[in-house]
PDB file of C-alpha atoms in Angstrom:
ATOM      1  CA  MET A 228       1.296  28.497  44.586  1.00  0.00           C
ATOM      2  CA  ARG A 229      -0.284  26.819  41.602  1.00  0.00           C
ATOM      3  CA  VAL A 230      -3.422  24.686  41.960  1.00  0.00           C
ATOM      4  CA  HIS A 231      -4.996  22.788  39.079  1.00  0.00           C
ATOM      5  CA  VAL A 232      -8.784  22.479  39.230  1.00  0.00           C
ATOM      6  CA  VAL A 233     -10.881  19.870  37.424  1.00  0.00           C
ATOM      7  CA  SER A 234     -14.573  19.019  37.330  1.00  0.00           C
ATOM      8  CA  ASP A 235     -16.831  16.603  35.465  1.00  0.00           C
ATOM      9  CA  VAL A 236     -14.096  14.020  34.972  1.00  0.00           C
ATOM     10  CA  HIS A 237     -16.618  11.365  33.841  1.00  0.00           C
ATOM     11  CA  GLY A 238     -14.207   8.492  33.422  1.00  0.00           C
ATOM     12  CA  ASN A 239     -11.218  10.364  31.963  1.00  0.00           C
ATOM     13  CA  SER A 240      -8.607   8.699  34.153  1.00  0.00           C
ATOM     14  CA  THR A 241      -5.826   9.056  31.560  1.00  0.00           C
ATOM     15  CA  ASP A 242      -5.800  12.854  31.667  1.00  0.00           C
ATOM     16  CA  LEU A 243      -6.612  12.878  35.379  1.00  0.00           C
ATOM     17  CA  ALA A 244      -3.317  11.128  36.101  1.00  0.00           C
ATOM     18  CA  ARG A 245      -1.523  14.079  34.449  1.00  0.00           C
ATOM     19  CA  ALA A 246      -3.716  16.810  35.931  1.00  0.00           C
ATOM     20  CA  GLY A 247      -1.210  17.612  38.663  1.00  0.00           C
ATOM     21  CA  ASP A 248       1.780  18.107  36.359  1.00  0.00           C
ATOM     22  CA  GLY A 249       3.404  21.433  37.284  1.00  0.00           C
ATOM     23  CA  ALA A 250       1.005  22.092  40.158  1.00  0.00           C
ATOM     24  CA  ASP A 251       1.367  22.113  43.935  1.00  0.00           C
ATOM     25  CA  ALA A 252      -2.077  20.510  44.384  1.00  0.00           C
ATOM     26  CA  VAL A 253      -5.154  19.368  42.493  1.00  0.00           C
ATOM     27  CA  VAL A 254      -8.747  20.300  43.344  1.00  0.00           C
ATOM     28  CA  CYS A 255     -11.526  18.086  41.973  1.00  0.00           C
ATOM     29  CA  LEU A 256     -15.120  19.332  41.937  1.00  0.00           C
ATOM     30  CA  GLY A 257     -16.733  15.976  41.322  1.00  0.00           C
ATOM     31  CA  ASP A 258     -18.623  13.876  38.799  1.00  0.00           C
ATOM     32  CA  LEU A 259     -16.078  11.091  38.492  1.00  0.00           C
ATOM     33  CA  VAL A 260     -18.667   8.561  37.309  1.00  0.00           C
ATOM     34  CA  LEU A 261     -19.560   8.109  33.644  1.00  0.00           C
ATOM     35  CA  PHE A 262     -23.070   6.712  33.462  1.00  0.00           C
ATOM     36  CA  LEU A 263     -23.727   7.749  29.871  1.00  0.00           C
ATOM     37  CA  ASP A 264     -21.623   9.810  27.474  1.00  0.00           C
ATOM     38  CA  TYR A 265     -23.973  12.091  25.535  1.00  0.00           C
ATOM     39  CA  ALA A 266     -21.269  12.660  22.890  1.00  0.00           C
ATOM     40  CA  ASN A 267     -20.391   8.972  22.478  1.00  0.00           C
ATOM     41  CA  HIS A 268     -23.287   6.718  23.442  1.00  0.00           C
ATOM     42  CA  ALA A 269     -21.040   3.650  23.478  1.00  0.00           C
ATOM     43  CA  ARG A 270     -19.256   4.844  26.633  1.00  0.00           C
ATOM     44  CA  GLY A 271     -20.467   4.496  30.201  1.00  0.00           C
ATOM     45  CA  ILE A 272     -22.362   2.227  32.547  1.00  0.00           C
ATOM     46  CA  PHE A 273     -25.680   2.432  30.667  1.00  0.00           C
ATOM     47  CA  PRO A 274     -24.472   1.093  27.285  1.00  0.00           C
ATOM     48  CA  GLU A 275     -22.366  -1.551  29.041  1.00  0.00           C
ATOM     49  CA  LEU A 276     -25.557  -2.879  30.606  1.00  0.00           C
ATOM     50  CA  PHE A 277     -28.105  -2.271  27.833  1.00  0.00           C
ATOM     51  CA  GLY A 278     -26.288  -1.659  24.548  1.00  0.00           C
ATOM     52  CA  VAL A 279     -25.737   1.361  22.323  1.00  0.00           C
ATOM     53  CA  GLU A 280     -29.168   1.362  20.637  1.00  0.00           C
ATOM     54  CA  ASN A 281     -30.921   1.698  23.973  1.00  0.00           C
ATOM     55  CA  ALA A 282     -28.424   4.390  24.972  1.00  0.00           C
ATOM     56  CA  ASP A 283     -29.311   6.278  21.767  1.00  0.00           C
ATOM     57  CA  ARG A 284     -32.982   6.126  22.718  1.00  0.00           C
ATOM     58  CA  ILE A 285     -32.567   7.272  26.312  1.00  0.00           C
ATOM     59  CA  VAL A 286     -30.429  10.228  25.174  1.00  0.00           C
ATOM     60  CA  GLU A 287     -33.044  11.157  22.596  1.00  0.00           C
ATOM     61  CA  LEU A 288     -35.790  11.209  25.221  1.00  0.00           C
ATOM     62  CA  ARG A 289     -33.793  13.099  27.830  1.00  0.00           C
ATOM     63  CA  THR A 290     -32.545  15.668  25.322  1.00  0.00           C
ATOM     64  CA  ALA A 291     -36.157  16.319  24.333  1.00  0.00           C
ATOM     65  CA  ARG A 292     -36.934  16.721  28.077  1.00  0.00           C
ATOM     66  CA  ARG A 293     -39.371  13.830  27.879  1.00  0.00           C
ATOM     67  CA  PHE A 294     -38.305  12.689  31.324  1.00  0.00           C
ATOM     68  CA  GLU A 295     -41.389  10.622  32.148  1.00  0.00           C
ATOM     69  CA  GLU A 296     -40.991   8.636  28.924  1.00  0.00           C
ATOM     70  CA  ALA A 297     -37.305   8.224  29.625  1.00  0.00           C
ATOM     71  CA  ARG A 298     -38.029   6.872  33.101  1.00  0.00           C
ATOM     72  CA  ALA A 299     -40.651   4.471  31.721  1.00  0.00           C
ATOM     73  CA  PHE A 300     -38.230   3.262  29.047  1.00  0.00           C
ATOM     74  CA  GLY A 301     -35.503   2.818  31.649  1.00  0.00           C
ATOM     75  CA  ALA A 302     -37.876   0.878  33.894  1.00  0.00           C
ATOM     76  CA  GLN A 303     -38.537  -1.559  31.044  1.00  0.00           C
ATOM     77  CA  LEU A 304     -34.815  -2.111  30.582  1.00  0.00           C
ATOM     78  CA  TRP A 305     -34.222  -2.614  34.304  1.00  0.00           C
ATOM     79  CA  ALA A 306     -37.081  -5.109  34.700  1.00  0.00           C
ATOM     80  CA  GLY A 307     -35.675  -8.341  36.086  1.00  0.00           C
ATOM     81  CA  ILE A 308     -32.315  -6.775  36.996  1.00  0.00           C
ATOM     82  CA  ASP A 309     -31.353  -5.955  40.579  1.00  0.00           C
ATOM     83  CA  ARG A 310     -30.566  -2.316  39.874  1.00  0.00           C
ATOM     84  CA  VAL A 311     -28.696  -1.191  43.004  1.00  0.00           C
ATOM     85  CA  PRO A 312     -25.972  -3.857  43.055  1.00  0.00           C
ATOM     86  CA  ALA A 313     -25.577  -3.698  39.266  1.00  0.00           C
ATOM     87  CA  ILE A 314     -24.912   0.047  39.328  1.00  0.00           C
ATOM     88  CA  GLU A 315     -22.745  -0.116  42.435  1.00  0.00           C
ATOM     89  CA  LYS A 316     -20.569  -2.822  40.880  1.00  0.00           C
ATOM     90  CA  ALA A 317     -20.011  -0.667  37.791  1.00  0.00           C
ATOM     91  CA  VAL A 318     -19.374   2.471  39.837  1.00  0.00           C
ATOM     92  CA  ARG A 319     -16.860   0.649  42.019  1.00  0.00           C
ATOM     93  CA  LYS A 320     -14.939  -0.383  38.909  1.00  0.00           C
ATOM     94  CA  GLN A 321     -14.778   3.239  37.759  1.00  0.00           C
ATOM     95  CA  TYR A 322     -13.877   4.571  41.213  1.00  0.00           C
ATOM     96  CA  ALA A 323     -10.978   2.143  41.552  1.00  0.00           C
ATOM     97  CA  GLU A 324      -9.568   3.584  38.334  1.00  0.00           C
ATOM     98  CA  MET A 325     -10.375   7.227  39.073  1.00  0.00           C
ATOM     99  CA  PHE A 326      -9.008   7.366  42.609  1.00  0.00           C
ATOM    100  CA  ALA A 327      -5.849   5.538  41.568  1.00  0.00           C
ATOM    101  CA  ALA A 328      -5.268   8.303  39.016  1.00  0.00           C
ATOM    102  CA  PHE A 329      -5.568  11.205  41.488  1.00  0.00           C
ATOM    103  CA  PRO A 330      -2.253  13.054  41.940  1.00  0.00           C
ATOM    104  CA  THR A 331      -0.976  13.807  45.448  1.00  0.00           C
ATOM    105  CA  PRO A 332      -2.195  15.977  47.030  1.00  0.00           C
ATOM    106  CA  THR A 333      -5.774  16.140  45.776  1.00  0.00           C
ATOM    107  CA  TYR A 334      -8.689  17.876  47.508  1.00  0.00           C
ATOM    108  CA  ALA A 335     -12.014  16.608  46.214  1.00  0.00           C
ATOM    109  CA  THR A 336     -15.759  16.972  46.643  1.00  0.00           C
ATOM    110  CA  TYR A 337     -18.714  15.109  45.184  1.00  0.00           C
ATOM    111  CA  GLY A 338     -20.648  15.806  42.002  1.00  0.00           C
ATOM    112  CA  ASN A 339     -24.322  15.093  41.526  1.00  0.00           C
ATOM    113  CA  VAL A 340     -23.663  11.786  39.732  1.00  0.00           C
ATOM    114  CA  ASP A 341     -21.284  10.502  42.405  1.00  0.00           C
ATOM    115  CA  MET A 342     -21.972   8.024  45.216  1.00  0.00           C
ATOM    116  CA  PRO A 343     -20.471   9.580  48.380  1.00  0.00           C
ATOM    117  CA  LYS A 344     -20.848   6.452  50.516  1.00  0.00           C
ATOM    118  CA  LEU A 345     -18.177   4.710  48.419  1.00  0.00           C
ATOM    119  CA  TRP A 346     -15.515   7.410  48.375  1.00  0.00           C
ATOM    120  CA  SER A 347     -13.946   6.538  51.727  1.00  0.00           C
ATOM    121  CA  GLU A 348     -13.168   3.063  50.410  1.00  0.00           C
ATOM    122  CA  TYR A 349     -11.129   4.363  47.477  1.00  0.00           C
ATOM    123  CA  ALA A 350      -9.573   7.649  48.617  1.00  0.00           C
ATOM    124  CA  ALA A 351      -5.854   7.120  49.238  1.00  0.00           C
ATOM    125  CA  PRO A 352      -3.965   9.047  51.968  1.00  0.00           C
ATOM    126  CA  GLY A 353      -3.008  11.725  49.421  1.00  0.00           C
ATOM    127  CA  THR A 354      -6.659  12.501  48.626  1.00  0.00           C
ATOM    128  CA  THR A 355      -8.703  14.623  51.044  1.00  0.00           C
ATOM    129  CA  VAL A 356     -12.489  14.465  50.608  1.00  0.00           C
ATOM    130  CA  LEU A 357     -14.423  17.527  51.810  1.00  0.00           C
ATOM    131  CA  ASP A 358     -18.112  18.476  51.793  1.00  0.00           C
ATOM    132  CA  GLY A 359     -19.337  21.448  53.793  1.00  0.00           C
ATOM    133  CA  GLU A 360     -15.752  21.787  55.061  1.00  0.00           C
ATOM    134  CA  ARG A 361     -12.680  24.021  54.770  1.00  0.00           C
ATOM    135  CA  VAL A 362      -8.979  23.423  54.244  1.00  0.00           C
ATOM    136  CA  GLU A 363      -5.923  25.667  53.960  1.00  0.00           C
ATOM    137  CA  ILE A 364      -3.835  25.369  50.803  1.00  0.00           C
ATOM    138  CA  GLY A 365      -0.776  27.579  50.445  1.00  0.00           C
ATOM    139  CA  GLY A 366      -2.066  30.127  52.951  1.00  0.00           C
ATOM    140  CA  TRP A 367      -5.508  30.488  51.343  1.00  0.00           C
ATOM    141  CA  VAL A 368      -8.686  28.961  52.789  1.00  0.00           C
ATOM    142  CA  PHE A 369     -10.687  26.766  50.414  1.00  0.00           C
ATOM    143  CA  GLY A 370     -14.290  25.788  51.171  1.00  0.00           C
ATOM    144  CA  PHE A 371     -15.927  22.759  49.544  1.00  0.00           C
ATOM    145  CA  VAL A 372     -19.598  21.980  48.980  1.00  0.00           C
ATOM    146  CA  GLY A 373     -20.464  18.898  46.921  1.00  0.00           C
ATOM    147  CA  GLY A 374     -23.524  17.493  45.201  1.00  0.00           C
ATOM    148  CA  GLY A 375     -26.390  19.005  43.252  1.00  0.00           C
ATOM    149  CA  LEU A 376     -29.974  20.103  43.857  1.00  0.00           C
ATOM    150  CA  ARG A 377     -33.124  18.124  43.079  1.00  0.00           C
ATOM    151  CA  THR A 378     -33.968  17.741  39.372  1.00  0.00           C
ATOM    152  CA  PRO A 379     -36.188  15.523  37.184  1.00  0.00           C
ATOM    153  CA  MET A 380     -33.012  13.605  36.251  1.00  0.00           C
ATOM    154  CA  ARG A 381     -32.820  12.172  39.790  1.00  0.00           C
ATOM    155  CA  THR A 382     -29.055  11.672  39.759  1.00  0.00           C
ATOM    156  CA  PRO A 383     -27.483   9.897  42.757  1.00  0.00           C
ATOM    157  CA  TYR A 384     -26.328  12.840  44.873  1.00  0.00           C
ATOM    158  CA  GLU A 385     -29.082  15.434  44.656  1.00  0.00           C
ATOM    159  CA  ILE A 386     -30.136  17.040  47.926  1.00  0.00           C
ATOM    160  CA  ASP A 387     -32.770  19.503  49.135  1.00  0.00           C
ATOM    161  CA  ASP A 388     -32.117  23.228  48.845  1.00  0.00           C
ATOM    162  CA  GLU A 389     -32.155  23.570  52.639  1.00  0.00           C
ATOM    163  CA  GLU A 390     -29.475  20.908  53.142  1.00  0.00           C
ATOM    164  CA  TYR A 391     -27.319  22.486  50.455  1.00  0.00           C
ATOM    165  CA  ALA A 392     -27.721  25.947  51.994  1.00  0.00           C
ATOM    166  CA  ALA A 393     -26.679  24.562  55.383  1.00  0.00           C
ATOM    167  CA  LYS A 394     -23.419  23.273  53.894  1.00  0.00           C
ATOM    168  CA  ILE A 395     -22.749  26.658  52.291  1.00  0.00           C
ATOM    169  CA  GLU A 396     -23.356  28.279  55.672  1.00  0.00           C
ATOM    170  CA  ALA A 397     -21.031  25.813  57.409  1.00  0.00           C
ATOM    171  CA  VAL A 398     -18.169  26.735  55.074  1.00  0.00           C
ATOM    172  CA  GLY A 399     -18.444  30.436  55.940  1.00  0.00           C
ATOM    173  CA  GLU A 400     -15.936  33.025  54.715  1.00  0.00           C
ATOM    174  CA  VAL A 401     -13.179  31.599  52.519  1.00  0.00           C
ATOM    175  CA  ASP A 402     -10.722  32.739  49.871  1.00  0.00           C
ATOM    176  CA  VAL A 403     -11.887  30.156  47.325  1.00  0.00           C
ATOM    177  CA  LEU A 404     -15.371  28.656  47.348  1.00  0.00           C
ATOM    178  CA  CYS A 405     -15.354  25.293  45.527  1.00  0.00           C
ATOM    179  CA  THR A 406     -18.672  23.716  44.508  1.00  0.00           C
ATOM    180  CA  HIS A 407     -19.865  21.279  41.887  1.00  0.00           C
ATOM    181  CA  ILE A 408     -22.826  23.380  40.753  1.00  0.00           C
ATOM    182  CA  PRO A 409     -22.701  27.087  39.866  1.00  0.00           C
ATOM    183  CA  PRO A 410     -24.464  29.987  41.536  1.00  0.00           C
ATOM    184  CA  GLU A 411     -27.936  30.618  40.158  1.00  0.00           C
ATOM    185  CA  VAL A 412     -27.078  33.095  37.411  1.00  0.00           C
ATOM    186  CA  PRO A 413     -28.691  32.526  33.976  1.00  0.00           C
ATOM    187  CA  ASP A 414     -25.482  32.900  31.955  1.00  0.00           C
ATOM    188  CA  LEU A 415     -23.671  30.431  34.228  1.00  0.00           C
ATOM    189  CA  VAL A 416     -26.369  27.721  34.371  1.00  0.00           C
ATOM    190  CA  TYR A 417     -27.514  27.646  30.719  1.00  0.00           C
ATOM    191  CA  ASP A 418     -26.023  24.808  28.646  1.00  0.00           C
ATOM    192  CA  THR A 419     -25.760  25.924  25.017  1.00  0.00           C
ATOM    193  CA  VAL A 420     -25.586  22.388  23.601  1.00  0.00           C
ATOM    194  CA  ALA A 421     -28.255  20.736  25.742  1.00  0.00           C
ATOM    195  CA  ARG A 422     -30.270  23.975  25.302  1.00  0.00           C
ATOM    196  CA  ARG A 423     -31.555  24.022  28.836  1.00  0.00           C
ATOM    197  CA  PHE A 424     -30.982  25.664  32.190  1.00  0.00           C
ATOM    198  CA  GLU A 425     -29.258  23.405  34.712  1.00  0.00           C
ATOM    199  CA  ARG A 426     -29.891  23.929  38.405  1.00  0.00           C
ATOM    200  CA  GLY A 427     -27.702  26.446  40.141  1.00  0.00           C
ATOM    201  CA  SER A 428     -27.790  27.437  43.795  1.00  0.00           C
ATOM    202  CA  ARG A 429     -29.379  30.639  45.045  1.00  0.00           C
ATOM    203  CA  ALA A 430     -27.804  30.018  48.477  1.00  0.00           C
ATOM    204  CA  LEU A 431     -24.401  29.921  46.792  1.00  0.00           C
ATOM    205  CA  LEU A 432     -25.123  33.165  44.949  1.00  0.00           C
ATOM    206  CA  GLU A 433     -26.186  34.854  48.189  1.00  0.00           C
ATOM    207  CA  ALA A 434     -23.056  33.577  49.979  1.00  0.00           C
ATOM    208  CA  ILE A 435     -20.842  34.983  47.219  1.00  0.00           C
ATOM    209  CA  ARG A 436     -22.506  38.391  47.559  1.00  0.00           C
ATOM    210  CA  ARG A 437     -22.310  38.271  51.359  1.00  0.00           C
ATOM    211  CA  THR A 438     -18.849  36.815  52.022  1.00  0.00           C
ATOM    212  CA  ARG A 439     -17.041  37.958  48.850  1.00  0.00           C
ATOM    213  CA  PRO A 440     -14.515  35.152  48.304  1.00  0.00           C
ATOM    214  CA  ARG A 441     -11.696  35.829  45.866  1.00  0.00           C
ATOM    215  CA  TYR A 442     -12.946  33.012  43.629  1.00  0.00           C
ATOM    216  CA  SER A 443     -16.024  30.861  43.181  1.00  0.00           C
ATOM    217  CA  LEU A 444     -15.040  27.725  41.242  1.00  0.00           C
ATOM    218  CA  PHE A 445     -17.515  25.169  39.884  1.00  0.00           C
ATOM    219  CA  GLY A 446     -18.363  22.853  36.971  1.00  0.00           C
ATOM    220  CA  HIS A 447     -21.550  20.858  36.245  1.00  0.00           C
ATOM    221  CA  VAL A 448     -22.640  22.854  33.168  1.00  0.00           C
ATOM    222  CA  HIS A 449     -20.600  21.354  30.347  1.00  0.00           C
ATOM    223  CA  GLN A 450     -21.094  24.064  27.698  1.00  0.00           C
ATOM    224  CA  PRO A 451     -22.105  27.223  29.593  1.00  0.00           C
ATOM    225  CA  LEU A 452     -23.186  30.445  27.965  1.00  0.00           C
ATOM    226  CA  ALA A 453     -20.550  32.217  30.077  1.00  0.00           C
ATOM    227  CA  ARG A 454     -17.504  30.466  31.525  1.00  0.00           C
ATOM    228  CA  ARG A 455     -16.624  33.259  33.911  1.00  0.00           C
ATOM    229  CA  MET A 456     -17.973  36.517  35.294  1.00  0.00           C
ATOM    230  CA  ARG A 457     -17.513  38.768  38.276  1.00  0.00           C
ATOM    231  CA  ILE A 458     -20.100  39.001  41.007  1.00  0.00           C
ATOM    232  CA  GLY A 459     -19.028  41.987  43.056  1.00  0.00           C
ATOM    233  CA  SER A 460     -15.368  41.380  43.867  1.00  0.00           C
ATOM    234  CA  THR A 461     -15.586  37.600  43.278  1.00  0.00           C
ATOM    235  CA  GLU A 462     -14.287  35.964  40.105  1.00  0.00           C
ATOM    236  CA  CYS A 463     -16.714  33.155  39.224  1.00  0.00           C
ATOM    237  CA  VAL A 464     -15.226  30.471  36.975  1.00  0.00           C
ATOM    238  CA  ASN A 465     -16.594  27.336  35.370  1.00  0.00           C
ATOM    239  CA  VAL A 466     -13.361  25.313  35.357  1.00  0.00           C
ATOM    240  CA  GLY A 467     -14.434  23.305  32.312  1.00  0.00           C
ATOM    241  CA  HIS A 468     -15.639  19.894  31.211  1.00  0.00           C
ATOM    242  CA  PHE A 469     -12.532  17.849  31.996  1.00  0.00           C
ATOM    243  CA  ALA A 470     -13.881  14.682  30.376  1.00  0.00           C
ATOM    244  CA  GLY A 471     -13.903  16.495  27.047  1.00  0.00           C
ATOM    245  CA  SER A 472     -10.917  18.819  27.300  1.00  0.00           C
ATOM    246  CA  GLY A 473      -8.488  16.816  29.436  1.00  0.00           C
ATOM    247  CA  ARG A 474      -7.093  20.138  30.668  1.00  0.00           C
ATOM    248  CA  PRO A 475      -7.280  21.493  34.225  1.00  0.00           C
ATOM    249  CA  TRP A 476      -7.934  25.138  35.022  1.00  0.00           C
ATOM    250  CA  ALA A 477      -4.977  26.766  36.781  1.00  0.00           C
ATOM    251  CA  LEU A 478      -5.204  29.033  39.825  1.00  0.00           C
ATOM    252  CA  GLU A 479      -2.014  30.870  40.816  1.00  0.00           C
ATOM    253  CA  TRP A 480      -1.211  33.246  43.655  1.00  0.00           C
TER     254      TRP A 480
END
């Protein structure tokens, strides 16, 4: 069996359409939406609505971790605009493109910037959406837990630690544990470009130590200090920033 794994697609539908080439299945660990490209501020929902100069400013504030100022600046821009339908309209446009690009079969879970309530409208029969659930692929059991934990960024699909831990518990013992965020290990959660620690999950780390899956696969941190390490007998792998690389990570057995 050969499974190609992608995460943090962020609008890269061109490479996503080729992600299944040579593979028996594709696994997607979320973040299909591109709200703002920190490498190219002209790409994403934010600059489409407010222009590149305002995107430059919001990136500057967030990068400096001046989150309150960033929120105040964003509130000024959103004044007079009905925010929810404006964002949903833009996300729907991206989802129509992203889900059409998914190879068959694809097994997918949500990232922290995704909007789960919309996925059922766009997932074709060849795409299976899982969150806190298990599926067998080629004789191995894969468990999926989507979303992220609460942060000052307040992205769309952030949940409480207790809810996240309950989903980890529901998955139980698996061969491959697939999540959007990494376990809470400093080398796995530190982003070397953003120069900050992203949120990882302690419940995920404890589950890895307790249930010892063959692999723990995740994304979320675009430029991690360490892309892989072993925790006990488990190989932990950040499968990469697909939006930037356009290349899936391959799992063979």
